CSV table of C-alpha atoms in Angstrom, one decimal:
chain,number,residue,atom,x,y,z
F,641,MET,CA,-41.4,-21.8,-12.2
F,642,ASP,CA,-40.3,-20.2,-8.9
F,643,LYS,CA,-36.8,-19.3,-9.2
F,644,ARG,CA,-36.0,-18.1,-5.8
F,645,ILE,CA,-33.1,-19.6,-3.6
F,646,ALA,CA,-32.6,-18.7,-0.1
F,647,SER,CA,-29.1,-18.0,0.0
F,648,VAL,CA,-26.1,-16.6,-2.0
F,649,ASP,CA,-24.2,-19.7,-1.3
F,650,GLY,CA,-26.8,-21.9,-2.6
F,651,ALA,CA,-27.1,-19.7,-5.8
F,652,VAL,CA,-23.4,-20.5,-6.6
F,653,ALA,CA,-23.1,-23.9,-5.2
F,654,ASP,CA,-23.1,-25.6,-8.9
F,655,ILE,CA,-20.4,-23.8,-10.3
F,656,PRO,CA,-17.6,-26.2,-11.2
F,657,ASP,CA,-13.8,-26.2,-11.5
F,658,GLY,CA,-12.8,-24.7,-15.0
F,659,ALA,CA,-15.9,-23.2,-15.7
F,660,THR,CA,-16.3,-19.8,-17.7
F,661,VAL,CA,-18.3,-17.1,-15.8
F,662,MET,CA,-19.4,-14.0,-17.0
F,663,ILE,CA,-19.7,-11.5,-14.3
F,664,GLY,CA,-21.9,-8.3,-14.8
F,665,GLY,CA,-20.8,-4.8,-13.6
F,666,PHE,CA,-19.0,-1.7,-15.2
F,667,GLY,CA,-16.3,-1.3,-12.4
F,668,GLY,CA,-18.7,-1.4,-9.2
F,669,SER,CA,-21.6,-0.4,-11.0
F,670,GLY,CA,-23.9,-3.6,-11.3
F,671,ALA,CA,-21.4,-5.8,-9.8
F,672,PRO,CA,-22.7,-8.9,-7.9
F,673,ILE,CA,-20.7,-8.5,-4.8
F,674,GLU,CA,-22.3,-10.9,-2.6
F,675,LEU,CA,-22.5,-13.6,-5.3
F,676,ILE,CA,-18.7,-13.1,-6.0
F,677,HIS,CA,-17.9,-13.4,-2.2
F,678,ALA,CA,-20.1,-16.5,-1.7
F,679,LEU,CA,-17.9,-18.3,-4.4
F,680,ILE,CA,-14.9,-17.2,-2.8
F,681,ASP,CA,-16.3,-18.8,0.7
F,682,ARG,CA,-17.2,-22.0,-1.0
F,683,PHE,CA,-13.6,-22.0,-2.7
F,684,LEU,CA,-11.9,-21.6,0.8
F,685,ALA,CA,-14.4,-24.3,2.5
F,686,THR,CA,-14.1,-26.8,-0.3
F,687,GLY,CA,-11.1,-25.8,-2.5
F,688,SER,CA,-13.4,-25.4,-5.4
F,689,PRO,CA,-14.2,-23.6,-8.0
F,690,LYS,CA,-10.6,-23.0,-9.4
F,691,ASN,CA,-9.3,-22.3,-12.9
F,692,LEU,CA,-12.2,-20.0,-13.7
F,693,THR,CA,-12.5,-18.3,-17.0
F,694,VAL,CA,-13.9,-15.2,-15.9
F,695,ILE,CA,-15.6,-12.4,-18.5
F,696,ASN,CA,-15.9,-8.9,-17.4
F,697,ASN,CA,-15.4,-5.3,-18.2
F,698,ASN,CA,-12.4,-5.1,-16.1
F,699,ALA,CA,-10.1,-7.2,-14.0
F,700,GLY,CA,-11.3,-5.7,-10.3
F,701,ASN,CA,-10.0,-3.1,-7.8
F,702,GLY,CA,-8.7,-3.1,-4.6
F,703,HIS,CA,-9.4,-6.7,-2.6
F,704,VAL,CA,-12.9,-7.1,-3.1
F,705,GLY,CA,-15.0,-8.6,-5.7
F,706,ILE,CA,-13.4,-9.8,-8.9
F,707,ALA,CA,-10.0,-8.6,-7.4
F,708,ALA,CA,-10.6,-10.7,-4.5
F,709,LEU,CA,-11.5,-13.7,-6.7
F,710,ILE,CA,-8.3,-13.5,-8.5
F,711,GLU,CA,-6.3,-12.6,-5.3
F,712,GLN,CA,-7.4,-16.3,-3.8
F,713,GLY,CA,-6.0,-18.0,-7.1
F,714,MET,CA,-9.3,-19.1,-8.6
F,715,VAL,CA,-9.1,-17.3,-11.8
F,716,ARG,CA,-7.0,-18.8,-14.6
F,717,LYS,CA,-7.8,-16.4,-17.6
F,718,MET,CA,-9.6,-12.9,-17.6
F,719,VAL,CA,-11.5,-11.8,-20.6
F,720,CYS,CA,-11.7,-8.0,-20.5
F,721,SER,CA,-11.4,-4.4,-21.9
F,722,PHE,CA,-9.7,-2.7,-18.8
F,723,PRO,CA,-7.1,-4.8,-16.8
F,724,ARG,CA,-5.9,-1.7,-15.4
F,725,SER,CA,-8.3,0.7,-13.5
F,726,ALA,CA,-8.3,2.3,-10.2
F,727,ASP,CA,-6.2,0.2,-8.0
F,728,PRO,CA,-5.2,-3.1,-10.3
F,729,ARG,CA,-2.6,-4.2,-8.3
F,730,VAL,CA,-4.0,-8.0,-7.6
F,731,PHE,CA,-4.3,-8.7,-11.4
F,732,THR,CA,-1.0,-7.0,-12.3
F,733,GLU,CA,1.1,-8.8,-9.6
F,734,LYS,CA,-0.8,-12.1,-10.9
F,735,TYR,CA,-0.2,-11.5,-14.5
F,736,LEU,CA,3.5,-10.2,-14.4
F,737,SER,CA,3.9,-13.4,-12.3
F,738,GLY,CA,2.6,-15.7,-15.1
F,739,GLU,CA,-0.4,-16.9,-12.7
F,740,ILE,CA,-3.2,-15.6,-14.7
F,741,GLU,CA,-3.8,-15.3,-18.4
F,742,LEU,CA,-5.4,-12.1,-20.3
F,743,GLU,CA,-7.3,-12.0,-23.3
F,744,LEU,CA,-7.9,-8.1,-23.9
F,745,VAL,CA,-11.0,-7.1,-26.0
F,746,PRO,CA,-11.9,-3.7,-27.1
F,747,GLN,CA,-15.2,-2.6,-25.2
F,748,GLY,CA,-17.3,-2.6,-27.9
F,749,THR,CA,-16.3,-5.8,-29.3
F,750,LEU,CA,-16.5,-7.3,-25.7
F,751,ALA,CA,-20.2,-6.2,-25.6
F,752,GLU,CA,-20.9,-7.5,-29.4
F,753,ARG,CA,-19.2,-10.9,-28.9
F,754,ILE,CA,-21.3,-11.6,-25.8
F,755,ARG,CA,-24.4,-10.2,-27.5
F,756,ALA,CA,-23.4,-12.6,-30.5
F,757,GLY,CA,-23.2,-15.5,-27.8
F,758,GLY,CA,-26.5,-14.9,-26.8
F,759,ALA,CA,-28.2,-14.6,-30.2
F,760,GLY,CA,-26.4,-17.6,-31.7
F,761,ILE,CA,-24.3,-15.9,-34.1
F,762,PRO,CA,-20.7,-17.7,-34.2
F,763,ALA,CA,-18.8,-14.9,-35.6
F,764,PHE,CA,-18.9,-11.2,-37.1
F,765,PHE,CA,-16.7,-8.6,-38.5
F,766,THR,CA,-15.6,-5.3,-37.1
F,767,PRO,CA,-13.1,-2.6,-38.2
F,768,THR,CA,-12.0,-2.4,-34.6
F,769,SER,CA,-8.3,-3.7,-33.9
F,770,PHE,CA,-7.3,-4.1,-37.5
F,771,GLY,CA,-3.9,-3.3,-37.9
F,772,THR,CA,-3.0,-3.7,-34.3
F,773,ASP,CA,-1.3,-6.7,-32.1
F,774,LEU,CA,-5.1,-7.5,-31.0
F,775,ALA,CA,-5.8,-8.6,-34.4
F,776,LYS,CA,-2.9,-10.9,-35.1
F,777,GLY,CA,-3.8,-14.4,-36.2
F,778,LYS,CA,-7.4,-13.6,-37.0
F,779,PRO,CA,-9.1,-13.7,-40.3
F,780,VAL,CA,-9.4,-10.5,-42.1
F,781,GLU,CA,-11.9,-9.4,-45.1
F,782,VAL,CA,-12.5,-6.6,-47.2
F,783,PHE,CA,-16.0,-5.1,-47.4
F,784,GLU,CA,-16.5,-2.0,-49.6
F,785,GLY,CA,-12.7,-1.0,-49.4
F,786,ARG,CA,-12.5,-1.3,-45.8
F,787,SER,CA,-10.6,-4.2,-43.8
F,788,TYR,CA,-12.5,-6.0,-41.2
F,789,VAL,CA,-11.6,-8.6,-38.4
F,790,MET,CA,-13.4,-11.7,-37.5
F,791,GLU,CA,-14.4,-11.8,-33.8
F,792,ARG,CA,-15.8,-15.0,-32.5
F,793,TRP,CA,-18.8,-15.1,-30.0
F,794,LEU,CA,-18.4,-15.5,-26.4
F,795,LYS,CA,-20.5,-17.7,-24.5
F,796,ALA,CA,-20.5,-18.9,-20.6
F,797,ASP,CA,-21.3,-21.7,-18.5
F,798,PHE,CA,-22.7,-19.2,-15.7
F,799,ALA,CA,-23.5,-15.4,-15.5
F,800,LEU,CA,-23.5,-13.9,-12.3
F,801,LEU,CA,-25.2,-10.8,-12.4
F,802,LYS,CA,-27.3,-7.7,-10.1
F,803,ALA,CA,-30.5,-6.5,-10.5
F,804,GLU,CA,-32.9,-4.2,-8.8
F,805,LEU,CA,-36.2,-6.0,-9.1
F,806,GLY,CA,-36.8,-9.6,-9.8
F,807,ASP,CA,-40.1,-11.5,-9.7
F,808,PHE,CA,-40.4,-15.1,-8.8
F,809,TYR,CA,-40.4,-16.0,-12.6
F,810,GLY,CA,-36.9,-14.4,-13.1
F,811,ASN,CA,-38.2,-11.1,-15.0
F,812,LEU,CA,-35.8,-8.6,-14.2
F,813,THR,CA,-35.3,-4.6,-14.1
F,814,TYR,CA,-32.0,-2.7,-13.4
F,815,ARG,CA,-31.0,0.5,-11.6
F,816,MET,CA,-29.7,2.9,-13.8
F,817,ALA,CA,-26.2,2.4,-15.2
F,818,ALA,CA,-26.1,-1.2,-13.2
F,819,ARG,CA,-27.6,-2.4,-16.4
F,820,ASN,CA,-24.6,-2.5,-18.6
F,821,PHE,CA,-23.5,-6.1,-19.6
F,822,ALA,CA,-26.2,-7.6,-17.6
F,823,PRO,CA,-28.8,-8.2,-20.2
F,824,ILE,CA,-26.5,-9.8,-23.0
F,825,MET,CA,-24.7,-11.7,-20.4
F,826,ALA,CA,-28.0,-13.4,-19.4
F,827,MET,CA,-28.6,-14.4,-22.9
F,828,ALA,CA,-25.1,-15.7,-23.4
F,829,ALA,CA,-24.7,-18.0,-20.5
F,830,ALA,CA,-26.1,-21.5,-20.1
F,831,ARG,CA,-27.0,-20.6,-16.7
F,832,THR,CA,-27.8,-17.4,-15.2
F,833,VAL,CA,-27.7,-16.6,-11.5
F,834,VAL,CA,-28.8,-12.8,-10.4
F,835,GLN,CA,-28.9,-11.2,-6.8
F,836,VAL,CA,-32.0,-8.6,-6.6
F,837,SER,CA,-32.3,-6.0,-4.2
F,838,ARG,CA,-36.1,-7.0,-4.0
F,839,ALA,CA,-37.8,-10.0,-5.0
F,840,VAL,CA,-41.4,-9.3,-5.8
F,841,GLU,CA,-44.4,-10.9,-6.6
F,842,PRO,CA,-45.3,-12.1,-10.2
F,843,GLY,CA,-47.3,-9.1,-11.9
F,844,THR,CA,-45.7,-6.4,-9.9
F,845,ILE,CA,-43.4,-5.4,-12.7
F,846,ASP,CA,-44.9,-3.8,-15.5
F,847,PRO,CA,-44.2,-6.1,-18.6
F,848,GLU,CA,-43.0,-3.0,-20.5
F,849,ALA,CA,-40.6,-2.3,-18.0
F,850,VAL,CA,-38.9,-5.9,-17.9
F,851,ILE,CA,-35.3,-5.6,-19.2
F,852,THR,CA,-34.1,-9.2,-19.1
F,853,PRO,CA,-37.1,-11.6,-19.7
F,854,GLY,CA,-37.3,-14.5,-16.9
F,855,ILE,CA,-36.6,-17.1,-19.7
F,856,PHE,CA,-32.9,-16.1,-19.6
F,857,VAL,CA,-32.7,-16.2,-15.8
F,858,ASP,CA,-32.5,-19.7,-13.7
F,859,THR,CA,-31.9,-18.5,-10.2
F,860,ILE,CA,-32.6,-15.4,-8.2
F,861,VAL,CA,-31.5,-14.6,-4.6
F,862,GLU,CA,-32.6,-11.3,-2.8
F,863,VAL,CA,-29.8,-9.2,-1.2
F,864,ALA,CA,-31.8,-6.5,0.4
F,865,ASP,CA,-28.8,-4.1,1.0
F,866,PRO,CA,-26.2,-4.9,-1.5
F,867,ALA,CA,-22.4,-3.8,-1.1
F,868,GLN,CA,-20.9,-1.4,-3.6
F,869,GLU,CA,-17.3,-1.9,-4.8
F,870,GLU,CA,-16.4,1.7,-4.5
F,871,ALA,CA,-17.5,2.0,-1.0
F,872,LEU,CA,-15.9,-1.0,0.0
F,873,ASN,CA,-12.8,0.0,-1.4
F,874,ARG,CA,-12.9,3.5,0.2
F,875,ALA,CA,-13.3,1.7,3.6
F,876,GLY,CA,-10.2,-0.1,2.9
F,877,ALA,CA,-12.3,-3.4,2.9
F,878,HIS,CA,-10.4,-6.5,2.3
F,879,TYR,CA,-12.3,-10.1,1.4
F,880,PRO,CA,-12.0,-12.2,3.2
F,881,GLU,CA,-11.1,-10.2,6.2
F,882,VAL,CA,-7.3,-9.9,7.0
F,883,THR,CA,-6.9,-10.8,10.6
F,884,ALA,CA,-3.6,-10.4,12.6
């Protein structure tokens, strides 16, 4: 029942080529930077994993986190709501050159597709996107005189998340907005890996304060001083570090 692991490298060691990976975060808020960078380190050392499908709110900024994952050529497809944000040049260049696919999903629909995946709901209907290019080829039904588009659930092989506290059983709390997509991603993934700012003894977290129950978590790794994407980008960081 003790779900701790000693290192971020070990936490991501089982992610294979071609995996679908949900990554928590709303921009940099809640982004598991250390887990993402550990995945890059593994790729540079072994050539794996590659051909990943990544599900996230956006497609990265600057040259760290998800942007760095894309820059290394590890991502085959992005499923997201905001492929263009503050500094999206890495994704933009890859997309325009045909090196990466994009499935664009409205943000509310993205959240509901992930939630549906965790709840075992294969499909649902929403009015969002009706009459737009995003609805092309999707079934449409009329309910009470209004047209609704059918959307399918989203599930993943792995979820990489960031939490504030995690006990040894995997029960989690989050820091403010860093919670974002993490709880539903934990439910929608076959395996959930979480970096926590502090690993605590079972019983330390008030049961009423638990946001993600440990039943949805497979691995936790303590990262006591996690990096923040925005701070890295303000400093001009590039992962891995570029040397002359």
